[in-house]
Short mmCIF file of C-alpha atoms in Angstrom, two decimals:
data_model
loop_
_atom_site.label_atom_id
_atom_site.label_comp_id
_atom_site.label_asym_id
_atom_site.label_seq_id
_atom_site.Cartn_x
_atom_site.Cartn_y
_atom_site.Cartn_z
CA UNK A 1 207.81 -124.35 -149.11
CA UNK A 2 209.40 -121.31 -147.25
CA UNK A 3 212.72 -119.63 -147.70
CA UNK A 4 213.89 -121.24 -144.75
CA UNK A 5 213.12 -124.40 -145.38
CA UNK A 6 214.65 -124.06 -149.12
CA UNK A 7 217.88 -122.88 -147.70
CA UNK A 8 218.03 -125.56 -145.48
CA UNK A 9 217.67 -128.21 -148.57
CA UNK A 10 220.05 -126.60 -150.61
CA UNK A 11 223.05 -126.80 -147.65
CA UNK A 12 221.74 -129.95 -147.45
CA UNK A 13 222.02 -130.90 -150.59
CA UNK A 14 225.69 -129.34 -150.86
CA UNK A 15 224.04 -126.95 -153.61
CA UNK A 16 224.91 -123.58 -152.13
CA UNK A 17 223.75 -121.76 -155.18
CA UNK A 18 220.10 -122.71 -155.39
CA UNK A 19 218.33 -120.84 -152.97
CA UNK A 20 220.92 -117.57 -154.20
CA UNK A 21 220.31 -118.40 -157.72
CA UNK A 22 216.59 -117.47 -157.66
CA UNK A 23 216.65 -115.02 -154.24
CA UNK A 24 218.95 -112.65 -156.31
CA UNK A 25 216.30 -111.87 -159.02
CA UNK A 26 213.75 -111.41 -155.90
CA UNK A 27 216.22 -109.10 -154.20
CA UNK A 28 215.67 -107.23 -157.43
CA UNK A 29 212.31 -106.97 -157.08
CA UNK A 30 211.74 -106.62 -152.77
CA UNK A 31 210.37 -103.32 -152.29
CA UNK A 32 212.51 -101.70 -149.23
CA UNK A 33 209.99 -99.07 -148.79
CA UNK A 34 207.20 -97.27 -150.50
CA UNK A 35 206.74 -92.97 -149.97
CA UNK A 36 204.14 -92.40 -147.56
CA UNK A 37 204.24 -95.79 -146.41
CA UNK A 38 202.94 -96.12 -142.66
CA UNK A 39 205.10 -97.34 -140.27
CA UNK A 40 205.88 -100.90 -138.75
CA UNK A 41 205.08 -102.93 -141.86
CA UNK A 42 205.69 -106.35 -141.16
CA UNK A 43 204.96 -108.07 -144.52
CA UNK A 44 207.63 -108.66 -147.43
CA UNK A 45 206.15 -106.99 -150.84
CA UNK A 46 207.60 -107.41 -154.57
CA UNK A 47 206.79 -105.66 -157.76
CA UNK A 48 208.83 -105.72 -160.84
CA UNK A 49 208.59 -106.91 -164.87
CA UNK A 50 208.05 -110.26 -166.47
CA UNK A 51 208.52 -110.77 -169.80
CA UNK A 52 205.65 -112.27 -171.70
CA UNK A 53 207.50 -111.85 -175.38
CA UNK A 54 211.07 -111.26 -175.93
CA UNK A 55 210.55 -110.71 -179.47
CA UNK A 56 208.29 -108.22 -179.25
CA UNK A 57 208.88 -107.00 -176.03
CA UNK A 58 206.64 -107.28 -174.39
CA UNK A 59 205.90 -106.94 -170.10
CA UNK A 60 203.30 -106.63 -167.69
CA UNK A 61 204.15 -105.36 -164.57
CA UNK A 62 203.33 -107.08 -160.85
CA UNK A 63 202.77 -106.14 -157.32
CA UNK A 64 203.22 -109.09 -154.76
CA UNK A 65 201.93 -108.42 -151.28
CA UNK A 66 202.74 -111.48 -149.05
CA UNK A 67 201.08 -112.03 -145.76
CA UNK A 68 202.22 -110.39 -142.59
CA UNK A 69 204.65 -112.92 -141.08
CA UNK A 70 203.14 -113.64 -137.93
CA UNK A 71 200.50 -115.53 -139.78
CA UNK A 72 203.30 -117.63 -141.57
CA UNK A 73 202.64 -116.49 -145.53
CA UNK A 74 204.41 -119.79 -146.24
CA UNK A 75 201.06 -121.86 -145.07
CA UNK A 76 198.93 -119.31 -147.06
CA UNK A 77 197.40 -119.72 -150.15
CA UNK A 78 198.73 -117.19 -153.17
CA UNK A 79 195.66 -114.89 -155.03
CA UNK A 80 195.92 -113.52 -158.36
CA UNK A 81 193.53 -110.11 -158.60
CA UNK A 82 192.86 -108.84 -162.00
CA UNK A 83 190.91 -105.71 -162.90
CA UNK A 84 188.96 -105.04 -166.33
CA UNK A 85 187.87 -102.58 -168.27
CA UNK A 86 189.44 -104.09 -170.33
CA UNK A 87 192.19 -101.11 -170.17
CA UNK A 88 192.07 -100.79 -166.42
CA UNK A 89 195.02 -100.83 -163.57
CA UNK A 90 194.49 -103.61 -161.11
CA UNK A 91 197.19 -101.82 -159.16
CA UNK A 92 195.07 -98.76 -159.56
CA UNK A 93 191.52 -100.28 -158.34
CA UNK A 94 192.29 -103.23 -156.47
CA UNK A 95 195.39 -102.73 -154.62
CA UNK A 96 195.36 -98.86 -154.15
CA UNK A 97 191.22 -98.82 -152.93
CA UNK A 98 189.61 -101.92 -152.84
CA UNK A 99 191.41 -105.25 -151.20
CA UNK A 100 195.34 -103.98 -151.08
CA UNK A 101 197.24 -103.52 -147.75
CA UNK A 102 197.36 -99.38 -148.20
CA UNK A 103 194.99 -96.45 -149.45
CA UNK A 104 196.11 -93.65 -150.72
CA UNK A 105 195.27 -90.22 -148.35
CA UNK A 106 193.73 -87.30 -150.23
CA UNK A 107 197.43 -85.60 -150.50
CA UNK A 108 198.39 -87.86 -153.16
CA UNK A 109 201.61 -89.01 -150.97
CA UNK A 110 200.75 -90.51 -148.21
CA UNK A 111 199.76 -94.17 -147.74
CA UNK A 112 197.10 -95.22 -144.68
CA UNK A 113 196.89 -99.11 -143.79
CA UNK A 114 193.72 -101.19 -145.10
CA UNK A 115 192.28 -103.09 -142.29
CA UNK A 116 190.05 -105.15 -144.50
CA UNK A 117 193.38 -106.12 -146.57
CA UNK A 118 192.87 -109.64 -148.22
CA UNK A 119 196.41 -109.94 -148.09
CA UNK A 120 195.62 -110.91 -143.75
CA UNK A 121 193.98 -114.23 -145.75
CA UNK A 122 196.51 -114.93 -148.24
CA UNK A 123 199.79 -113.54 -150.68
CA UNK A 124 198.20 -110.84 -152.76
CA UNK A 125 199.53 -110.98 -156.75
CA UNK A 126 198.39 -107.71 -158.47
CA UNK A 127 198.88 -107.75 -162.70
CA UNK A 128 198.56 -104.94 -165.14
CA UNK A 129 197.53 -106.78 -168.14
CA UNK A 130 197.36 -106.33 -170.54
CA UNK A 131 200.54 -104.40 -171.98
CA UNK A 132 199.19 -100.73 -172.47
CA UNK A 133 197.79 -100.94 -169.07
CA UNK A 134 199.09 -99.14 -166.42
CA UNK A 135 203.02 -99.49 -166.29
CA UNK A 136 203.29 -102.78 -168.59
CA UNK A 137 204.20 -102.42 -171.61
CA UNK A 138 205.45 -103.69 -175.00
CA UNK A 139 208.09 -102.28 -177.92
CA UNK A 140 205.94 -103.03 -180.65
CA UNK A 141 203.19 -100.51 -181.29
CA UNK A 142 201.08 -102.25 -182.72
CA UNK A 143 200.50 -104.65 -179.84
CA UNK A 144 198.16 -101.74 -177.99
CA UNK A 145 195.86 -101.78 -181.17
CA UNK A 146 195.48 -105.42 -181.09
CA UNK A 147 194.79 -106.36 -177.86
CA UNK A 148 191.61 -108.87 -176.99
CA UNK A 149 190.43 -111.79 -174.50
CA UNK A 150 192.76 -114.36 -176.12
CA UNK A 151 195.77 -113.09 -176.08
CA UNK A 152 195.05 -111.81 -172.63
CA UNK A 153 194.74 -114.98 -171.44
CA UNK A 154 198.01 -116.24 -173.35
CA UNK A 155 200.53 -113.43 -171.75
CA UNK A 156 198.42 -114.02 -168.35
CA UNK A 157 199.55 -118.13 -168.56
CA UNK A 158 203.20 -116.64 -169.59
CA UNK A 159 203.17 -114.20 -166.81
CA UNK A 160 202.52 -117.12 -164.30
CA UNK A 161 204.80 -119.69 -165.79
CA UNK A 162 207.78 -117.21 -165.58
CA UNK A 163 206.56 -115.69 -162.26
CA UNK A 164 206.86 -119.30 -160.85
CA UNK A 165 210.19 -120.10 -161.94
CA UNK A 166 211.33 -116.24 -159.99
CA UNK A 167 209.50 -116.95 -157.26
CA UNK A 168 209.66 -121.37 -156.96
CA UNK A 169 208.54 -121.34 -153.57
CA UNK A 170 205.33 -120.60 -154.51
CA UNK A 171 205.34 -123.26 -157.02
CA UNK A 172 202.38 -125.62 -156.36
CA UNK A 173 201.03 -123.45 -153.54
CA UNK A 174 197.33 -123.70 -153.59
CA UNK A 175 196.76 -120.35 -156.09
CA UNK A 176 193.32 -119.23 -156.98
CA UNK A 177 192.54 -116.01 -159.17
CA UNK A 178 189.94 -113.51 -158.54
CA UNK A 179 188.77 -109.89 -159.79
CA UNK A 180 185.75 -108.29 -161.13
CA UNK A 181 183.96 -105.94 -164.00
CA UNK A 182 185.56 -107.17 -167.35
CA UNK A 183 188.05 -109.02 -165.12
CA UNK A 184 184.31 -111.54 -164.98
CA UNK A 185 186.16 -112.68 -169.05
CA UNK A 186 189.53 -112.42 -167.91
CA UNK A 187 189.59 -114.95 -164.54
CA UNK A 188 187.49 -118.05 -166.12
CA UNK A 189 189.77 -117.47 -169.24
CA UNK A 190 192.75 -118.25 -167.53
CA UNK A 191 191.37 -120.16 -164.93
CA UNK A 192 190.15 -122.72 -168.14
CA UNK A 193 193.62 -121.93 -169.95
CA UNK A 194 195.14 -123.12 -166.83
CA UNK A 195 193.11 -126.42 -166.53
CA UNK A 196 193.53 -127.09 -169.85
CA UNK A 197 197.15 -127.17 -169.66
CA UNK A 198 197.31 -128.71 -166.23
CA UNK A 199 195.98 -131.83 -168.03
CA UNK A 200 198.46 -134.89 -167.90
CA UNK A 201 201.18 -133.41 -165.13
CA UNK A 202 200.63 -135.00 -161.87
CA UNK A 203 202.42 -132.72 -159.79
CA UNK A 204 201.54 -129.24 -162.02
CA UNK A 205 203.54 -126.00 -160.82
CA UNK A 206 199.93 -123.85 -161.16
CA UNK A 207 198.07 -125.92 -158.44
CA UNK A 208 194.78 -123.74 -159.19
CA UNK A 209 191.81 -124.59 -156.67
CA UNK A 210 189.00 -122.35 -157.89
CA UNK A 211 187.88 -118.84 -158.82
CA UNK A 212 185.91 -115.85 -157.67
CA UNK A 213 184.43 -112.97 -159.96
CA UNK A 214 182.37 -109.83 -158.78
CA UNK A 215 180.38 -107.85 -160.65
CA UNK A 216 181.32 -109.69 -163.48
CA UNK A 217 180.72 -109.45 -167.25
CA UNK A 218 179.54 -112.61 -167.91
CA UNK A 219 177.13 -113.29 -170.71
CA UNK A 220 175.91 -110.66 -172.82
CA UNK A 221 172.60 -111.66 -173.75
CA UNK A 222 171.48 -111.78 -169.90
CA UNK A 223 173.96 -109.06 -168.88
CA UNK A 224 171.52 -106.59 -171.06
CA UNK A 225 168.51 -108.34 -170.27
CA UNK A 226 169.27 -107.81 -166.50
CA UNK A 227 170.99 -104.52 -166.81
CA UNK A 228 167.94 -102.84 -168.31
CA UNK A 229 165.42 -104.92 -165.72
CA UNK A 230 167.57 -103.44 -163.26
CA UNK A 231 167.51 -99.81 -164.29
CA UNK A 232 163.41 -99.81 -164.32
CA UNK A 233 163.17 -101.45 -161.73
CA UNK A 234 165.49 -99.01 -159.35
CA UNK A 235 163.15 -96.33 -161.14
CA UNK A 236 166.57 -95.14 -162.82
CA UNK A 237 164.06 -95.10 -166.54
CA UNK A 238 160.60 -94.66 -167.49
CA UNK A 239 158.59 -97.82 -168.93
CA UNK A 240 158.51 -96.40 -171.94
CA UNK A 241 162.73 -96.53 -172.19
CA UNK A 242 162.81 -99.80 -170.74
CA UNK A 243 160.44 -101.43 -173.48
CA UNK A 244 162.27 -99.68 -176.26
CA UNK A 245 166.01 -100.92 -174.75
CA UNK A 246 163.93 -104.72 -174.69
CA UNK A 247 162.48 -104.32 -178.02
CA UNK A 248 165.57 -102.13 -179.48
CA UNK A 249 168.95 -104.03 -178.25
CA UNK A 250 169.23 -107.60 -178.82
CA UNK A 251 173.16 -108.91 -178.09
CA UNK A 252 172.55 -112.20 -178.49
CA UNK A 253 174.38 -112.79 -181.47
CA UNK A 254 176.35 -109.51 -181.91
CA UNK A 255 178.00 -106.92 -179.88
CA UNK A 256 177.24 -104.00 -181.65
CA UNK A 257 173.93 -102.13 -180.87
CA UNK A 258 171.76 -100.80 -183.77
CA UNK A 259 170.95 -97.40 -184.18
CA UNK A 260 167.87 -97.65 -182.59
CA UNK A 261 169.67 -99.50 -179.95
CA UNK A 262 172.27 -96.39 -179.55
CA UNK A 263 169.45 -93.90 -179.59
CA UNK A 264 167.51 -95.50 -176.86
CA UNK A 265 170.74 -96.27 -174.51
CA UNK A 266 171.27 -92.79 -174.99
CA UNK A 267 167.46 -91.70 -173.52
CA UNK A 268 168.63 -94.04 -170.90
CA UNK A 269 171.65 -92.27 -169.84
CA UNK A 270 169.64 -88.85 -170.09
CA UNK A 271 167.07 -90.30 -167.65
CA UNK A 272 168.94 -91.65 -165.62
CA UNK A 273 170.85 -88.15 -164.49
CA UNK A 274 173.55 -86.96 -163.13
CA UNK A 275 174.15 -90.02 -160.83
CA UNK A 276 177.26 -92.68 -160.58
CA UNK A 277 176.15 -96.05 -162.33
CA UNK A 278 178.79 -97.85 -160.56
CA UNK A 279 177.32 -96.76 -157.47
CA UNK A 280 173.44 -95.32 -157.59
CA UNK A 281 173.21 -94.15 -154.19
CA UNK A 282 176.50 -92.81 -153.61
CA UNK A 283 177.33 -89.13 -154.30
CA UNK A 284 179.40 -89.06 -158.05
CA UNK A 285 182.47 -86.87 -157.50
CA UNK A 286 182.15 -84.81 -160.62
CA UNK A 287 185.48 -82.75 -159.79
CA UNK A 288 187.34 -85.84 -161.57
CA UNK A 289 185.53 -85.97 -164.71
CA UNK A 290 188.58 -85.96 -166.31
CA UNK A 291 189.25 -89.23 -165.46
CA UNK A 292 186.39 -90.80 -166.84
CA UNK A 293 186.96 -93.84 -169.50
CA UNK A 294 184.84 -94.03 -172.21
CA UNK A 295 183.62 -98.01 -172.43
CA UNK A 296 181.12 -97.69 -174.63
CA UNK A 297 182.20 -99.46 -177.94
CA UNK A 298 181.98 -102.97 -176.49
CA UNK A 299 179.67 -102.00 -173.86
CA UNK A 300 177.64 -98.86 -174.47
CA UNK A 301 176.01 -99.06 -171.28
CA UNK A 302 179.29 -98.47 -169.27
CA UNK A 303 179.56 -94.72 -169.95
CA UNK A 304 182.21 -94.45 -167.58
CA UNK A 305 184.43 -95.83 -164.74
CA UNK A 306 183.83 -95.64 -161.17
CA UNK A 307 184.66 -92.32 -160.36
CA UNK A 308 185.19 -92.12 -156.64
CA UNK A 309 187.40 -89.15 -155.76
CA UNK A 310 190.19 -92.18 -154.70
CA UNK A 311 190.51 -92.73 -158.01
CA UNK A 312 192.19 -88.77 -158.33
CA UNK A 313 194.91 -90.21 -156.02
CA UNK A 314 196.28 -92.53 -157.27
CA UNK A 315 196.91 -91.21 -160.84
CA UNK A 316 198.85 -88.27 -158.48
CA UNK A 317 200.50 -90.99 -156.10
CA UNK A 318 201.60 -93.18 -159.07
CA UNK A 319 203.03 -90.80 -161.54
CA UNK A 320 205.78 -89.67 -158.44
CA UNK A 321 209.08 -90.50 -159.89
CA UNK A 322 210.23 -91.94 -156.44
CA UNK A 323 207.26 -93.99 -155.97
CA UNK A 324 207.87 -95.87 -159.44
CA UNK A 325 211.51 -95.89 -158.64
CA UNK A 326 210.28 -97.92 -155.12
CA UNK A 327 208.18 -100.22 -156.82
CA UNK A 328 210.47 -100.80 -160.08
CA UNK A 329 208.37 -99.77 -162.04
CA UNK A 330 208.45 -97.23 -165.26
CA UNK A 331 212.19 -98.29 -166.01
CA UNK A 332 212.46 -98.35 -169.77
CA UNK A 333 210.87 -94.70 -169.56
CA UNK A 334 207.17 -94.99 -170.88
CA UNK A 335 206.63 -91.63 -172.98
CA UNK A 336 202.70 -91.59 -171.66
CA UNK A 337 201.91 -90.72 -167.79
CA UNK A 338 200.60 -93.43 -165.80
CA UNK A 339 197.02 -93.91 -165.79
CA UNK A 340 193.94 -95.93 -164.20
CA UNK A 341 192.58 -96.87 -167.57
CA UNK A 342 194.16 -97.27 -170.93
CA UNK A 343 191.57 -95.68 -173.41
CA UNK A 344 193.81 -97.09 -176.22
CA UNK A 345 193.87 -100.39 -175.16
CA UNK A 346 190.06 -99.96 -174.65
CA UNK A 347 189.07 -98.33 -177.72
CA UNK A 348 190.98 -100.95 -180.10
CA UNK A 349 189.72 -104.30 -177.83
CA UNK A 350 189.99 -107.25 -180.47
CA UNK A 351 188.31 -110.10 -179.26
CA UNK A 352 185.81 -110.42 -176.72
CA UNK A 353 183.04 -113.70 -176.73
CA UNK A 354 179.91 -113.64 -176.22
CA UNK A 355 179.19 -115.83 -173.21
CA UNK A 356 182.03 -116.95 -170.39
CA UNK A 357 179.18 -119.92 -169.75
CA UNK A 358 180.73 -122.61 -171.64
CA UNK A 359 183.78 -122.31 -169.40
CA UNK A 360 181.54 -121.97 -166.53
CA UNK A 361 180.24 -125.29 -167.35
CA UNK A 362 183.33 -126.80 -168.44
CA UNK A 363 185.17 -125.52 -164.93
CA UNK A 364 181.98 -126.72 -163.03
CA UNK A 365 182.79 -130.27 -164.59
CA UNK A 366 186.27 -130.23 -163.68
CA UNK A 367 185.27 -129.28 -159.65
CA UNK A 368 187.27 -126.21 -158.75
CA UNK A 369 185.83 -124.03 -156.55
CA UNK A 370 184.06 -121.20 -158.18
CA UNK A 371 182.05 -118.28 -156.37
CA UNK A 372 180.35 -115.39 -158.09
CA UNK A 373 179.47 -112.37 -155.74
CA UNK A 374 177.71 -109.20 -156.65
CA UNK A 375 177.37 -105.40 -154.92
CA UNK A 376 173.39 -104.32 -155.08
CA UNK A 377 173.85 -101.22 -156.10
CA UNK A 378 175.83 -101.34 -159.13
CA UNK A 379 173.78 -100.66 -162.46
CA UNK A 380 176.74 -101.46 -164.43
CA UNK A 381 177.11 -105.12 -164.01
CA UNK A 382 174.19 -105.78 -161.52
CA UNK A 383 173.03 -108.68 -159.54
CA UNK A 384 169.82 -108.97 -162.09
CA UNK A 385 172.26 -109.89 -164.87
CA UNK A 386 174.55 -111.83 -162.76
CA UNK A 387 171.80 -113.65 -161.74
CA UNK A 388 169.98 -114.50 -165.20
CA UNK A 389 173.58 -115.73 -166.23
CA UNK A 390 173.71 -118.07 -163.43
CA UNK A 391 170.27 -118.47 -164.00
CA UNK A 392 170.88 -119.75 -167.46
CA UNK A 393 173.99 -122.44 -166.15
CA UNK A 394 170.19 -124.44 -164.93
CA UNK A 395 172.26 -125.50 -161.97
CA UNK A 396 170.78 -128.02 -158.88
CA UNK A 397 170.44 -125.71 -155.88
CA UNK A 398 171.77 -127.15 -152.90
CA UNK A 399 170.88 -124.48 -150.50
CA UNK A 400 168.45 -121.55 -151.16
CA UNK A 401 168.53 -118.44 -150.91
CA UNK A 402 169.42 -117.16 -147.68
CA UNK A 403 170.52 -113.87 -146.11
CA UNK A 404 174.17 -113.62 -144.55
CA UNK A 405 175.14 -111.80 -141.27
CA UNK A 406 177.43 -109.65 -140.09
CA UNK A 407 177.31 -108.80 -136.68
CA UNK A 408 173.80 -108.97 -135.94
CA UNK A 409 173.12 -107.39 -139.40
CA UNK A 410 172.25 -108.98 -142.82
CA UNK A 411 175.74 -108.21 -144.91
CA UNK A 412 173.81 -109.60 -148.45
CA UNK A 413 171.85 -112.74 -149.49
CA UNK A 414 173.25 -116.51 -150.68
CA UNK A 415 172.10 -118.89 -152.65
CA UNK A 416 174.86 -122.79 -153.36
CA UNK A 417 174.32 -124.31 -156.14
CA UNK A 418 175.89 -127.76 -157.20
CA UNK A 419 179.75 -126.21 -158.59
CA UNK A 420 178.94 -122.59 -157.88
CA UNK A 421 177.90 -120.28 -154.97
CA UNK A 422 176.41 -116.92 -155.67
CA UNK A 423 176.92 -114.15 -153.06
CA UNK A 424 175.22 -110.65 -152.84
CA UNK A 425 176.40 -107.70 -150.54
CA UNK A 426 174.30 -105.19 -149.68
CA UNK A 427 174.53 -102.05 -150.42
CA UNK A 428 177.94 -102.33 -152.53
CA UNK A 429 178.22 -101.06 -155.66
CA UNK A 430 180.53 -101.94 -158.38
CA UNK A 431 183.48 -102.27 -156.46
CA UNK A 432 182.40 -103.94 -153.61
CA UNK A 433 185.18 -103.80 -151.63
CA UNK A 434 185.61 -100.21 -151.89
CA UNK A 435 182.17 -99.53 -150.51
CA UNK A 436 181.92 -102.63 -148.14
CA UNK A 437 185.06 -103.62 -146.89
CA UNK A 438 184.49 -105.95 -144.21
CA UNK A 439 181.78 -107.51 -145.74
CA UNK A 440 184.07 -107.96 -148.74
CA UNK A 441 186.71 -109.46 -146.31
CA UNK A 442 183.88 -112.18 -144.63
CA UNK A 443 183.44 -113.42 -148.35
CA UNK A 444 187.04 -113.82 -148.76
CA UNK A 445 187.32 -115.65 -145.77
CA UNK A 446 184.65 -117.73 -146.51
CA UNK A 447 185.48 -118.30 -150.16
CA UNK A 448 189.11 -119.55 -149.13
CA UNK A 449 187.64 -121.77 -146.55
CA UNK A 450 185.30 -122.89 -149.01
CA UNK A 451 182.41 -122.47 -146.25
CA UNK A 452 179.21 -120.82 -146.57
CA UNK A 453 178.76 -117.12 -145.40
CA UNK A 454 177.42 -117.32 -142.00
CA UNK A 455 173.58 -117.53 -141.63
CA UNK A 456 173.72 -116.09 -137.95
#
């Protein structure tokens, strides 16, 4: 339902006050204009605080980025993006330099337009989540020490359910969530918390259609298996490493390596050189070491974030008192700068399952749309684990694997299975959108049309 059309029920109706009643808290939150920000934007964007717990006080923080209005946001679909980590700024990676409508230039100040922004598809819903992240936040200490998967997921739903009610013309909009890295617990988590609750109301406010993960912890048992198959097989570790890590690390049943386990990730690491995991063919940018976030305690083989020199900008463009003042953001006066990655949040992560599958298979059952997509070059999260993971769903294929074109040229390979399709993109690395954005953009496309990447 548009604004129009909501103004013209309420005079209508002879109830004046509706459309002002919840258009004055959006005033509040309508970003008039960002520093740096190029000219002749013609798309409305929001950011602001929800409350997730009054008693404790706690908020994440949002970034809405609607769809330029001359293709009419009010027939598109809205997309939740989350980033992982867990500790790490979805306004940071996936609205400032993967999928959001501006990049940060070099300077730290200046904004350049995205071509390949997903918000040309659909309304664009960034979340810092959880509180310690970024610029949300919560009154009660001890809420950064104690954060995990479930209650994630629980101020997530809370988010959404009080994002609605400001924002009620998005109410039963077709909405589907989306993200990548640790985000690969986070999206199924709600997406299943979501269903769950959905259950009995015909007409629910969170119309959710589907999901799509990249990169995406999934399972940790295969994520290892694959992870270390992928490193010997890029020639990133000698045989000799790769049959310890097999015979030394087993996470099927716990999360926390042995010592032997510790000692041979760390041979790994030394073998593997002064490369970036994240991305094994692209040049690491060691001038921002600085900003490196330490992962290792729930996943030791994630030594560090993806450090592309982008990543320098936006802790400069971010921390600009007039740019928080723009987006709303930063108003009860957080005493630590703002950051791409909590380490706090990180360090002290409570909860955090073993496998995502059961929801996989529960989801599957319940017929939303769910895609999976992984960038080739990522030893991180690669497309060896994703694919044992999928692997291990034992899944009826419906149409093999195939490669995808772009242009003339193959973008990455496909493979649809009954309830999920699996999506590669070559040469991407962890972030896929960052490295290949138009490629990135096609899968969008397709994913929201529900249609298969193109085989010509």
């Amino acid at each position: 339902m548009g604004h129009s059309f909501f103004y013209l029920f309420c005079l209508l109706s002879f109830v004046g006050v509706c459309y002002g009643s919840y258009n004055a808290e959006q005033d509040r939150d309508r970003i008039t204009q960002l520093p740096g920000q190029p000219k002749n934007v013609d798309f409305a964007q929001y950011s602001g605080y929800v409350t997730v717990d009054k008693q404790a006080g706690r908020a994440l923080f949002y970034w809405l980025t609607e769809t330029p209005a001359s293709r009419v946001p009010e027939s598109r679909p809205l997309v939740l993006w989350l980033n992982g980590g867990p500790g790490c700024s979805s306004v940071a990676y996936g609205a400032a330099e993967e999928i959001g409508p501006f990049h940060i230039k070099p300077d730290g100040r200046t904004l350049y337009s995205n071509p390949f922004a997903w918000n040309n598809l659909a309304n664009l819903l960034f979340l810092e989540s959880p509180a310690g992240v970024g610029f949300s936040y919560s009154n009660t200490t001890s809420d950064l020490y104690t954060a995990g998967d479930q209650k994630t997921a629980e101020d997530s739903y809370r988010f959404l359910v009080n994002w609605f009610e400001r924002f009620p013309q998005y109410k039963h909009r077709d909405f589907y969530i989306t993200g990548e890295s640790y985000a690969g617990h986070y999206v199924p988590q709600l997406s299943q918390l979501i269903y769950e609750r959905n259950k009995g109301i015909q007409n629910p406010v969170i119309n959710l259609k589907g999901f799509m993960v990249g990169n995406a912890v999934t399972d940790d048992y295969h994520d290892y298996v694959g992870t270390f198959e992928y490193w010997w097989t890029h020639g990133l570790i000698s045989d000799s490493t790769y049959h310890l890590l097999r015979r030394s690390c087993d996470f099927g049943s716990s999360q926390h390596p042995s010592a032997e386990c510790k000692k041979a990730l760390t041979v790994a690491e030394f073998e593997q050189g002064n490369i970036d995991p994240y991305s094994i063919y692209t040049r690491p940018c060691n001038s921002t070491a600085s900003l490196r976030h330490n992962l290792r305690g729930h996943y030791p083989w994630m030594s560090r974030a993806y450090d592309p020199c982008t990543e320098r900008h936006s802790v400069v463009y971010f921390n600009h008192p007039d740019v928080q003042k723009a987006l709303h953001a930063n108003v009860t006066g957080i005493t630590y700068p703002w950051s791409t990655c909590s380490d706090l949040v990180g360090s002290y992560w409570a909860d955090s399952p073993l496998s995502m599958l059961p929801i996989y298979q529960e989801l599957i059952g319940a017929g939303l749309r769910i895609w999976a997509f992984s960038g080739d070059t990522d030893s991180v999260v690669p497309v060896t684990a994703t694919r044992y993971s999928i692997d291990a769903l034992k899944l009826r294929t419906l149409s093999n694997w195939y490669p995808w074109y772009d242009h003339g040229k193959v973008g990455g390979w496909c493979q649809i299975y009954k309830g999920l399709t699996f999506v590669t993109v070559a040469g991407a690395g962890h972030e896929v959108p960052l490295h290949r954005p138009r490629q990135a953009f096609i899968l969008f496309r397709s994913f929201l049309e529900n249609k298969p990447l193109p085989r010509s």
